[in-house]
C-alpha positions as semicolon CSV with decimal commas, in nm:
position;residue;x (nm);y (nm);z (nm)
1;M;1,973;-2,420;0,568
2;A;1,871;-2,049;0,441
3;Y;2,168;-1,833;0,286
4;P;2,224;-1,516;0,372
5;V;2,037;-1,224;0,150
6;L;2,212;-0,956;0,355
7;E;2,551;-0,965;0,505
8;I;2,745;-0,667;0,665
9;V;3,105;-0,705;0,748
10;N;3,280;-0,487;0,945
11;L;3,083;-0,162;0,830
12;Q;3,239;0,158;0,945
13;K;3,057;0,515;0,902
14;S;3,152;0,833;1,028
15;Y;3,025;1,174;1,016
16;G;3,344;1,420;1,009
17;A;3,547;1,300;1,314
18;N;3,243;1,125;1,496
19;Q;3,228;0,746;1,394
20;I;2,899;0,607;1,430
21;L;2,939;0,262;1,332
22;K;3,256;0,093;1,441
23;G;3,317;-0,233;1,266
24;V;2,958;-0,400;1,263
25;D;2,921;-0,756;1,164
26;L;2,577;-0,877;1,066
27;S;2,407;-1,114;0,847
28;V;2,012;-1,204;0,781
29;S;1,895;-1,505;0,611
30;A;1,634;-1,543;0,358
31;G;1,311;-1,531;0,513
32;E;1,462;-1,417;0,851
33;L;1,312;-1,123;1,056
34;V;1,574;-0,965;1,219
35;C;1,491;-0,673;1,483
36;I;1,741;-0,434;1,594
37;I;1,698;-0,278;1,898
38;G;1,930;-0,022;2,120
39;P;1,919;0,341;2,284
40;S;1,922;0,641;2,071
41;G;2,254;0,732;1,879
42;S;2,363;0,381;1,878
43;G;2,398;0,374;1,506
44;K;2,093;0,173;1,389
45;S;1,937;0,371;1,134
46;S;2,261;0,474;1,019
47;L;2,308;0,078;0,959
48;L;1,988;0,058;0,758
49;R;2,101;0,392;0,531
50;C;2,438;0,226;0,478
51;C;2,242;-0,119;0,356
52;N;2,106;0,061;0,036
53;R;2,375;0,334;0,033
54;L;2,151;0,645;0,108
55;E;2,452;0,689;0,335
56;S;2,819;0,628;0,233
57;V;3,049;0,408;0,417
58;Q;3,399;0,441;0,551
59;G;3,519;0,103;0,572
60;G;3,384;-0,278;0,524
61;Q;3,107;-0,424;0,281
62;V;2,758;-0,469;0,254
63;L;2,653;-0,757;-0,003
64;I;2,304;-0,810;-0,141
65;D;2,207;-1,161;-0,237
66;G;2,584;-1,221;-0,296
67;E;2,669;-0,866;-0,430
68;E;2,867;-0,616;-0,278
69;I;2,648;-0,284;-0,258
70;T;2,942;-0,056;-0,118
71;R;3,185;-0,108;-0,424
72;E;3,242;0,201;-0,573
73;D;3,180;0,094;-0,923
74;V;2,833;-0,096;-0,848
75;D;2,552;-0,005;-1,048
76;L;2,340;0,118;-0,738
77;N;2,008;0,170;-0,966
78;R;2,013;-0,187;-1,023
79;L;2,109;-0,314;-0,661
80;R;1,856;-0,095;-0,482
81;Q;1,602;-0,314;-0,638
82;K;1,679;-0,561;-0,439
83;I;1,617;-0,379;-0,137
84;G;1,286;-0,243;-0,014
85;M;1,296;0,077;0,254
86;V;1,009;0,151;0,477
87;F;1,086;0,476;0,661
88;Q;0,957;0,631;0,973
89;S;0,777;0,909;0,765
90;F;0,541;0,797;0,516
91;N;0,706;0,969;0,194
92;L;0,388;0,930;-0,018
93;Y;0,272;1,142;-0,292
94;P;0,029;1,334;-0,164
95;H;-0,164;1,420;-0,498
96;L;-0,147;1,033;-0,622
97;R;-0,395;0,772;-0,546
98;V;-0,284;0,489;-0,328
99;I;-0,270;0,268;-0,635
100;D;-0,044;0,522;-0,812
101;N;0,184;0,575;-0,502
102;V;0,260;0,190;-0,515
103;S;0,271;0,145;-0,899
104;L;0,471;0,446;-0,957
105;A;0,817;0,275;-0,906
106;L;0,704;-0,037;-1,101
107;R;0,621;0,165;-1,395
108;H;0,941;0,401;-1,377
109;V;1,199;0,150;-1,246
110;K;1,094;-0,177;-1,376
111;K;0,949;-0,066;-1,690
112;M;0,612;-0,235;-1,629
113;S;0,318;-0,133;-1,834
114;R;0,017;0,039;-1,652
115;K;-0,216;-0,240;-1,654
116;D;0,067;-0,501;-1,506
117;A;0,220;-0,219;-1,250
118;N;-0,168;-0,186;-1,127
119;A;-0,237;-0,546;-1,125
120;K;0,108;-0,587;-0,900
121;A;0,034;-0,279;-0,677
122;I;-0,318;-0,429;-0,604
123;D;-0,151;-0,767;-0,517
124;A;0,067;-0,573;-0,272
125;L;-0,201;-0,351;-0,120
126;T;-0,402;-0,710;-0,069
127;K;-0,112;-0,816;0,158
128;V;-0,120;-0,537;0,368
129;G;-0,498;-0,536;0,407
130;L;-0,581;-0,199;0,184
131;A;-0,736;-0,341;-0,140
132;D;-1,050;-0,132;-0,042
133;K;-0,839;0,192;-0,059
134;L;-0,697;0,173;-0,391
135;M;-0,843;0,510;-0,499
136;A;-0,834;0,672;-0,180
137;R;-0,577;1,010;-0,138
138;P;-0,311;0,951;0,141
139;D;-0,506;1,253;0,321
140;E;-0,802;1,051;0,354
141;L;-0,606;0,766;0,538
142;S;-0,490;0,707;0,891
143;G;-0,111;0,759;0,977
144;G;-0,131;0,346;0,998
145;Q;-0,306;0,283;0,661
146;Q;-0,045;0,552;0,513
147;Q;0,245;0,316;0,635
148;R;0,112;0,047;0,510
149;V;0,076;0,175;0,166
150;G;0,471;0,274;0,230
151;I;0,503;-0,119;0,315
152;A;0,297;-0,230;0,013
153;R;0,492;0,002;-0,238
154;A;0,834;-0,153;-0,098
155;I;0,710;-0,516;-0,117
156;A;0,569;-0,471;-0,495
157;L;0,910;-0,443;-0,608
158;D;0,980;-0,776;-0,493
159;P;1,300;-0,691;-0,304
160;K;1,536;-0,973;-0,166
161;V;1,531;-0,793;0,164
162;L;1,313;-0,535;0,342
163;L;1,460;-0,262;0,565
164;L;1,237;-0,099;0,803
165;D;1,352;0,226;1,012
166;E;1,104;0,262;1,306
167;P;0,803;0,208;1,098
168;T;0,567;0,276;1,381
169;S;0,766;0,574;1,556
170;A;0,538;0,828;1,383
171;L;0,209;0,700;1,487
172;D;-0,046;0,744;1,721
173;P;-0,011;0,449;1,990
174;E;-0,344;0,297;1,883
175;L;-0,235;0,284;1,512
176;V;0,060;0,092;1,589
177;G;-0,072;-0,264;1,612
178;S;-0,232;-0,256;1,240
179;V;0,123;-0,204;1,135
180;L;0,295;-0,459;1,341
181;E;0,028;-0,714;1,213
182;V;0,118;-0,649;0,883
183;M;0,484;-0,696;0,918
184;K;0,390;-1,038;1,090
185;S;0,203;-1,165;0,790
186;L;0,471;-1,056;0,566
187;K;0,727;-1,268;0,766
188;D;0,460;-1,562;0,752
189;L;0,476;-1,468;0,370
190;G;0,855;-1,568;0,376
191;I;0,975;-1,171;0,303
192;T;1,329;-1,112;0,447
193;M;1,304;-0,846;0,690
194;L;1,583;-0,582;0,894
195;V;1,338;-0,409;1,152
196;V;1,501;-0,118;1,360
197;T;1,227;-0,096;1,640
198;H;1,161;0,038;2,008
199;E;0,853;-0,216;2,004
200;M;0,990;-0,446;2,242
201;G;0,677;-0,660;2,266
202;F;0,706;-0,725;1,866
203;A;1,093;-0,797;1,861
204;H;1,003;-1,072;2,152
205;E;0,696;-1,216;1,979
206;A;0,783;-1,177;1,605
207;A;1,159;-1,202;1,547
208;D;1,375;-1,490;1,451
209;R;1,672;-1,287;1,614
210;V;1,717;-0,978;1,833
211;V;2,035;-0,754;1,797
212;F;2,107;-0,542;2,040
213;M;2,352;-0,220;1,971
214;E;2,530;0,038;2,132
215;G;2,787;0,297;2,068
216;G;2,817;0,183;1,691
217;V;2,867;-0,180;1,768
218;V;2,628;-0,512;1,782
219;V;2,661;-0,575;2,159
220;E;2,443;-0,868;2,179
221;D;2,282;-1,112;1,874
222;G;2,059;-1,411;1,964
223;P;1,694;-1,558;1,955
224;P;1,437;-1,338;2,121
225;W;1,423;-1,558;2,422
226;R;1,755;-1,528;2,505
227;I;1,798;-1,173;2,446
228;F;1,476;-1,103;2,662
229;E;1,501;-1,367;2,929
230;A;1,859;-1,421;2,971
231;P;2,092;-1,177;2,797
232;A;2,455;-1,218;2,840
233;H;2,584;-0,858;2,853
234;A;2,510;-0,655;3,154
235;R;2,429;-0,354;2,943
236;T;2,166;-0,536;2,764
237;R;1,994;-0,630;3,077
238;E;2,011;-0,278;3,182
239;F;1,862;-0,157;2,860
240;L;1,582;-0,409;2,848
241;G;1,507;-0,348;3,242
242;R;1,225;-0,130;3,222
243;Y;1,047;-0,351;2,964
244;T;1,101;-0,715;3,143
245;K;0,974;-0,513;3,485
246;G;0,674;-0,404;3,308
247;R;0,580;-0,722;3,142
């Protein structure tokens, strides 16, 4: 049985008097792809941002590979090397070539030589299908290609878990598929992923588990076939109604 790489225990997050996360419990096992779905404002993105301490938490715990990242005395820089993060926006350095965008953190965070960092970057870019774009600059790439560079940059650090926050939401519809295919290929490589997404087809087809969130809590958590075909909660059925009718 796979061990939990990411454990979220009774996690609570507030912005002033507005409580965004109201005691979330969730775990992701090694090699698992878990998709979080739910309406806007349900706390999905805040949950991901708490998992690498981009947001502070008001209660509960987040553990990465058995180590608690929410402790006050934790070495965040060290633990963040175990957590890859892919955002909605690509956040690439426009003046750097693709290979340098991917190798930069390897050189500055992992202190690798340029030669070794470049070799690692090339391997990561090959995994996302961009081995032929090493010397391109971001403005020479499509949005889908830029997001794939962002994914390569994250996986090059060999994270224990990869967090993806709506990785296709900023893309034109015709570019979404290429990014989703890369995510499926990463799953085949055994990379552990927690993905916030509105791509219901992807969640249904590719996820090991689907988590439905609303109002800062996990309403339902289960295999895709059950969440999409036989959800236990009325709110899940209502949310998925338009998707299932359109299939």
